[in-house]
PDB file of C-alpha atoms in Angstrom:
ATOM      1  CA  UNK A   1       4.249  -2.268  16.655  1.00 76.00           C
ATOM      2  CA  UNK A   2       4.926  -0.598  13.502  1.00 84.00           C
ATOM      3  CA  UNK A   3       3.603   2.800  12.847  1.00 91.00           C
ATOM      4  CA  UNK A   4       3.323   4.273   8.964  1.00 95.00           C
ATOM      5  CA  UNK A   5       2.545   7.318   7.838  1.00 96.00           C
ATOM      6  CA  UNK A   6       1.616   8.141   4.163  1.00 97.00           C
ATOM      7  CA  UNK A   7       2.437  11.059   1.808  1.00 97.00           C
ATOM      8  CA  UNK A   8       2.451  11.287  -1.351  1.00 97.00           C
ATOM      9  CA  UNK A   9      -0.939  11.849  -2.574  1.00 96.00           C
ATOM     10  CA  UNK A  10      -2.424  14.803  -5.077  1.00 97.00           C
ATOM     11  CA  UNK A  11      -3.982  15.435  -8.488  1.00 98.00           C
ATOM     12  CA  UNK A  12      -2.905  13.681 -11.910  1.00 98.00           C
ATOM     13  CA  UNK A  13      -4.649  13.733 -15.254  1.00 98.00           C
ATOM     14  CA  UNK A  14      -5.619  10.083 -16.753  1.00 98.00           C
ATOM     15  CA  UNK A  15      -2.610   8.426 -17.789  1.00 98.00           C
ATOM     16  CA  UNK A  16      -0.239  10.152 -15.697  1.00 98.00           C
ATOM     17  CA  UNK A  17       1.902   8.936 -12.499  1.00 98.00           C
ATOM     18  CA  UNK A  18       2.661   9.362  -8.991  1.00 98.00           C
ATOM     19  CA  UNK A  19       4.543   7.636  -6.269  1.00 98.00           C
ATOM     20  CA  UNK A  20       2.786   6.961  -2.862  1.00 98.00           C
ATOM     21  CA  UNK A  21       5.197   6.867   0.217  1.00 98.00           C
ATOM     22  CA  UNK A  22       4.803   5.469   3.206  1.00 97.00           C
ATOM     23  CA  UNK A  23       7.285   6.071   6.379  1.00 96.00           C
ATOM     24  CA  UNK A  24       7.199   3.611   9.353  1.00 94.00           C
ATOM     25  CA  UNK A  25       8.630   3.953  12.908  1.00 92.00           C
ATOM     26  CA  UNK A  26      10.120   1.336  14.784  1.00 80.00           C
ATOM     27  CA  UNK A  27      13.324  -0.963  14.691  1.00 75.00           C
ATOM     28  CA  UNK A  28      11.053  -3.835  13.380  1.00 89.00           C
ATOM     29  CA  UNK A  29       9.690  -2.264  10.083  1.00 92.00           C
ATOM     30  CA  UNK A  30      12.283  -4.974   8.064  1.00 92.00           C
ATOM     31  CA  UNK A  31      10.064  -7.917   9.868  1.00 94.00           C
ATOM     32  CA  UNK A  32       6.584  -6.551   8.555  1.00 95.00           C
ATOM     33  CA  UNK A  33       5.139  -6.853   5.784  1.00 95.00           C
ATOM     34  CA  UNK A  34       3.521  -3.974   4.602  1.00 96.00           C
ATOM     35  CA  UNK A  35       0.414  -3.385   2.106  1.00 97.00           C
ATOM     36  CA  UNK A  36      -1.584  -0.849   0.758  1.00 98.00           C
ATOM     37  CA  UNK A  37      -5.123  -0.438   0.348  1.00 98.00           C
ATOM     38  CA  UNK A  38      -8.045   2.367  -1.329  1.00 98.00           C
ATOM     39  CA  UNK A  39     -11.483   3.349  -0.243  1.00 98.00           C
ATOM     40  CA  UNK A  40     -13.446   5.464  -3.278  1.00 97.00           C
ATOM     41  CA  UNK A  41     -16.249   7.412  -2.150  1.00 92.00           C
ATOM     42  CA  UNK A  42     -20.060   5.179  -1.120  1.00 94.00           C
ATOM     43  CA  UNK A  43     -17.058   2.209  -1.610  1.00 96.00           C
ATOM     44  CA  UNK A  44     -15.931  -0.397   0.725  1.00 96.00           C
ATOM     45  CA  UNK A  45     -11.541  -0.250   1.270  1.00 96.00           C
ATOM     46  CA  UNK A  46     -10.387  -2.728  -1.035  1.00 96.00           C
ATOM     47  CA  UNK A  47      -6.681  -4.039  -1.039  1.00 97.00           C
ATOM     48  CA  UNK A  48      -4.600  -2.832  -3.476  1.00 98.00           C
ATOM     49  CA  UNK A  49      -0.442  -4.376  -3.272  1.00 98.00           C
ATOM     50  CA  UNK A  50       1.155  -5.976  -0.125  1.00 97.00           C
ATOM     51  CA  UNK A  51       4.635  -7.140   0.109  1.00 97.00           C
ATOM     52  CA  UNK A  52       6.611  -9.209   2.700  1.00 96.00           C
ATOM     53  CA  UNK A  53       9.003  -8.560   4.979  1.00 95.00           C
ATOM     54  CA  UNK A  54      11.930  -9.144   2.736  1.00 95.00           C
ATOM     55  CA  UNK A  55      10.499  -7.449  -0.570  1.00 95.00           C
ATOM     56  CA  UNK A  56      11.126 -10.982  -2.125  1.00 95.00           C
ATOM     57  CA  UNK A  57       7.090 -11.515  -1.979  1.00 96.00           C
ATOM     58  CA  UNK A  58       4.699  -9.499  -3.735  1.00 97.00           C
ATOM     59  CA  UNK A  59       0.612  -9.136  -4.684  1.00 96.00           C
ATOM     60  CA  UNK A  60      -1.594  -7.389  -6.647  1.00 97.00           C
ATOM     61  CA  UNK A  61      -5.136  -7.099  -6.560  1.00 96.00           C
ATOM     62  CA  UNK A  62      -6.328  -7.448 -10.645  1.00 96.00           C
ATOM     63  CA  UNK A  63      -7.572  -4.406 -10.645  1.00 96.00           C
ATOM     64  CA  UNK A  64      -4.041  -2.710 -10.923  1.00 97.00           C
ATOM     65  CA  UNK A  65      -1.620  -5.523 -11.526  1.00 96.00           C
ATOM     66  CA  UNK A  66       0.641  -4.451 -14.192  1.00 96.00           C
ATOM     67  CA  UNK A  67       0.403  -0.557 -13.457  1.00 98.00           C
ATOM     68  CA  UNK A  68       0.794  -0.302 -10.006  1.00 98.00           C
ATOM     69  CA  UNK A  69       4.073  -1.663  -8.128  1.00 98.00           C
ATOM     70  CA  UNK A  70       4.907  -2.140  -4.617  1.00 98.00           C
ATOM     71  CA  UNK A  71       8.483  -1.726  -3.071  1.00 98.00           C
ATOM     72  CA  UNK A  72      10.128  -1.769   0.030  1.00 97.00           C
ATOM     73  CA  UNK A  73      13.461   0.264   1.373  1.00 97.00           C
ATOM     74  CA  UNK A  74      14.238  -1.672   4.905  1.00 95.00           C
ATOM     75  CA  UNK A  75      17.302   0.778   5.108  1.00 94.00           C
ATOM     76  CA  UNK A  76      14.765   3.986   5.134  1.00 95.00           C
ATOM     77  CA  UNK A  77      11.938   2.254   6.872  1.00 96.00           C
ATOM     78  CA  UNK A  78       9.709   3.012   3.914  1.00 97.00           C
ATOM     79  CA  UNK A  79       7.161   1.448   1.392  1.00 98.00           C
ATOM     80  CA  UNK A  80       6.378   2.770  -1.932  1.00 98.00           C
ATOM     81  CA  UNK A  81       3.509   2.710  -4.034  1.00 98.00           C
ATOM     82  CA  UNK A  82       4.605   3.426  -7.836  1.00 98.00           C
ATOM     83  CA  UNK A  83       1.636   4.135  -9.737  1.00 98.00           C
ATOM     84  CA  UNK A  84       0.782   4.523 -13.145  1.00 98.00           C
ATOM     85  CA  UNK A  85      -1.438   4.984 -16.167  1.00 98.00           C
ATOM     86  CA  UNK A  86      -3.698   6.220 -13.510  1.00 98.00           C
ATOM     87  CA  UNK A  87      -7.663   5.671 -14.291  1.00 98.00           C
ATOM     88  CA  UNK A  88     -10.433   7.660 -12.843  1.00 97.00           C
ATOM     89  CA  UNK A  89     -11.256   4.780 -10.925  1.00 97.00           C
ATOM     90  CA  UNK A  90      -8.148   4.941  -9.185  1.00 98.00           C
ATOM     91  CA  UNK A  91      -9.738   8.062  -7.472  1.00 98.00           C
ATOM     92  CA  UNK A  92      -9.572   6.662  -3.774  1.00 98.00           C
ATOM     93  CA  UNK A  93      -8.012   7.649  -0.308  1.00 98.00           C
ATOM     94  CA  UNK A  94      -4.796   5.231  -0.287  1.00 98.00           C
ATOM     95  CA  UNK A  95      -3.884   3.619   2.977  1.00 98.00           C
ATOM     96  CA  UNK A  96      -0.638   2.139   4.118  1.00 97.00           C
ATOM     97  CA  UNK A  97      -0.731  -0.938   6.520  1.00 96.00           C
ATOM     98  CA  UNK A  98       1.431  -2.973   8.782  1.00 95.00           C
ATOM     99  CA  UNK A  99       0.895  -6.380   9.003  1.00 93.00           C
ATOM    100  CA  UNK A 100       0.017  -7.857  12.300  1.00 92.00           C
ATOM    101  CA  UNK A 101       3.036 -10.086  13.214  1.00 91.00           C
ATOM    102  CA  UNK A 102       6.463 -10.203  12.296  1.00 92.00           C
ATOM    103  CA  UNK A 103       7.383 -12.381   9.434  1.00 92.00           C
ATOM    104  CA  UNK A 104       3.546 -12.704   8.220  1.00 88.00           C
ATOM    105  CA  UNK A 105       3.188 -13.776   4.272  1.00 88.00           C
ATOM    106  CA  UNK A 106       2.125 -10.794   2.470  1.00 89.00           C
ATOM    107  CA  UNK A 107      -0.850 -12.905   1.056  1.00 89.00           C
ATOM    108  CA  UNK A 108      -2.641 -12.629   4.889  1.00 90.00           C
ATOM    109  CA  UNK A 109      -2.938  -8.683   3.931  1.00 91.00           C
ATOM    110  CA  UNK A 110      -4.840  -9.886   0.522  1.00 89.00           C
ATOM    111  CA  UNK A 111      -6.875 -11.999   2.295  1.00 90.00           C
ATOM    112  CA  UNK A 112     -10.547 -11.232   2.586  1.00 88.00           C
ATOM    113  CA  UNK A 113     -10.359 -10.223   6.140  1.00 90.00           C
ATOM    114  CA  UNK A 114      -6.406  -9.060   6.247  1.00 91.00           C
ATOM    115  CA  UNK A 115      -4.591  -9.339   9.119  1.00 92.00           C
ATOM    116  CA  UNK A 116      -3.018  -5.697   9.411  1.00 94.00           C
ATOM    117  CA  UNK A 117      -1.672  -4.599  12.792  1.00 92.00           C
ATOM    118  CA  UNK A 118      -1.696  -1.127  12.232  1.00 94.00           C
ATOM    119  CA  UNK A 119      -3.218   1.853   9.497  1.00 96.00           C
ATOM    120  CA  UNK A 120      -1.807   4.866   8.425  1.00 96.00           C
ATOM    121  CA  UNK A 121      -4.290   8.319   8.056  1.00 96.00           C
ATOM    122  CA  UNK A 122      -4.420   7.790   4.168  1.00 97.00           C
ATOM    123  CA  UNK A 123      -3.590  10.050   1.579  1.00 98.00           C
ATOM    124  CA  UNK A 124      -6.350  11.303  -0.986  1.00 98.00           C
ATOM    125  CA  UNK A 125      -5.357  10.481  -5.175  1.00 98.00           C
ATOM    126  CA  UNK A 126      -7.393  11.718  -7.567  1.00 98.00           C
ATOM    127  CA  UNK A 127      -7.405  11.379 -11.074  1.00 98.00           C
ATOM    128  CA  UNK A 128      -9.109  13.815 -13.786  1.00 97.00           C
ATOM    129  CA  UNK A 129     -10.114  12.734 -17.049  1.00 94.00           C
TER     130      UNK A 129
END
């Protein structure tokens, strides 16, 4: 099984950037997809970008699409989370996930109840207005 962890995280005034990381272990990080998800404070986690196992695939929840972007490196074992004209409401702890079985469709991960195989500790954004 895949295991991620996240970095990346900090403080950013609205409309500014940052670039979420997340590092996997494990020979078979290429046949994963991979997502990432948010929980705000008194919120529920809500996804936020997956992508398959080749990077070909990608998905957005509407809430970002169009600022956020999700890429893959399969030759550094890592997943990125570009991010930008950051909102206030972006304010969340961002999660990476694993999806549970080797050459899943990233849309499983968007799926109500996603099928993730394993979470990272998260990584706390915040944005200031």
């Amino acid at each position: 099984q895949v295991q991620v962890i996240e970095s990346g995280g900090g403080l950013v005034q609205a409309g500014g950037s940052l670039r979420l990381s997340c590092a996997a272990s494990g020979r078979t990080f290429s046949t994963y997809g991979m997502g990432w998800f948010r929980q705000a404070p008194g919120n529920e986690r809500e996804f936020v970008a997956a992508i398959n196992w080749s990077g070909g695939i990608t998905l957005y929840a509407d809430s970002i699409k169009g600022r956020f972007t999700i890429s893959r490196d399969n030759a550094k074992n890592t997943v990125y989370l570009q991010m930008t004209s950051l909102k206030p409401e972006d304010t969340a702890v961002y999660y990476c996930a694993a999806g549970a079985r080797p050459y899943g469709p990233a849309r499983t991960m968007g799926a109500p109840d996603p099928e993730i195989g394993s979470w990272g500790q998260g990584t706390q954004v915040t944005v200031s207005s």
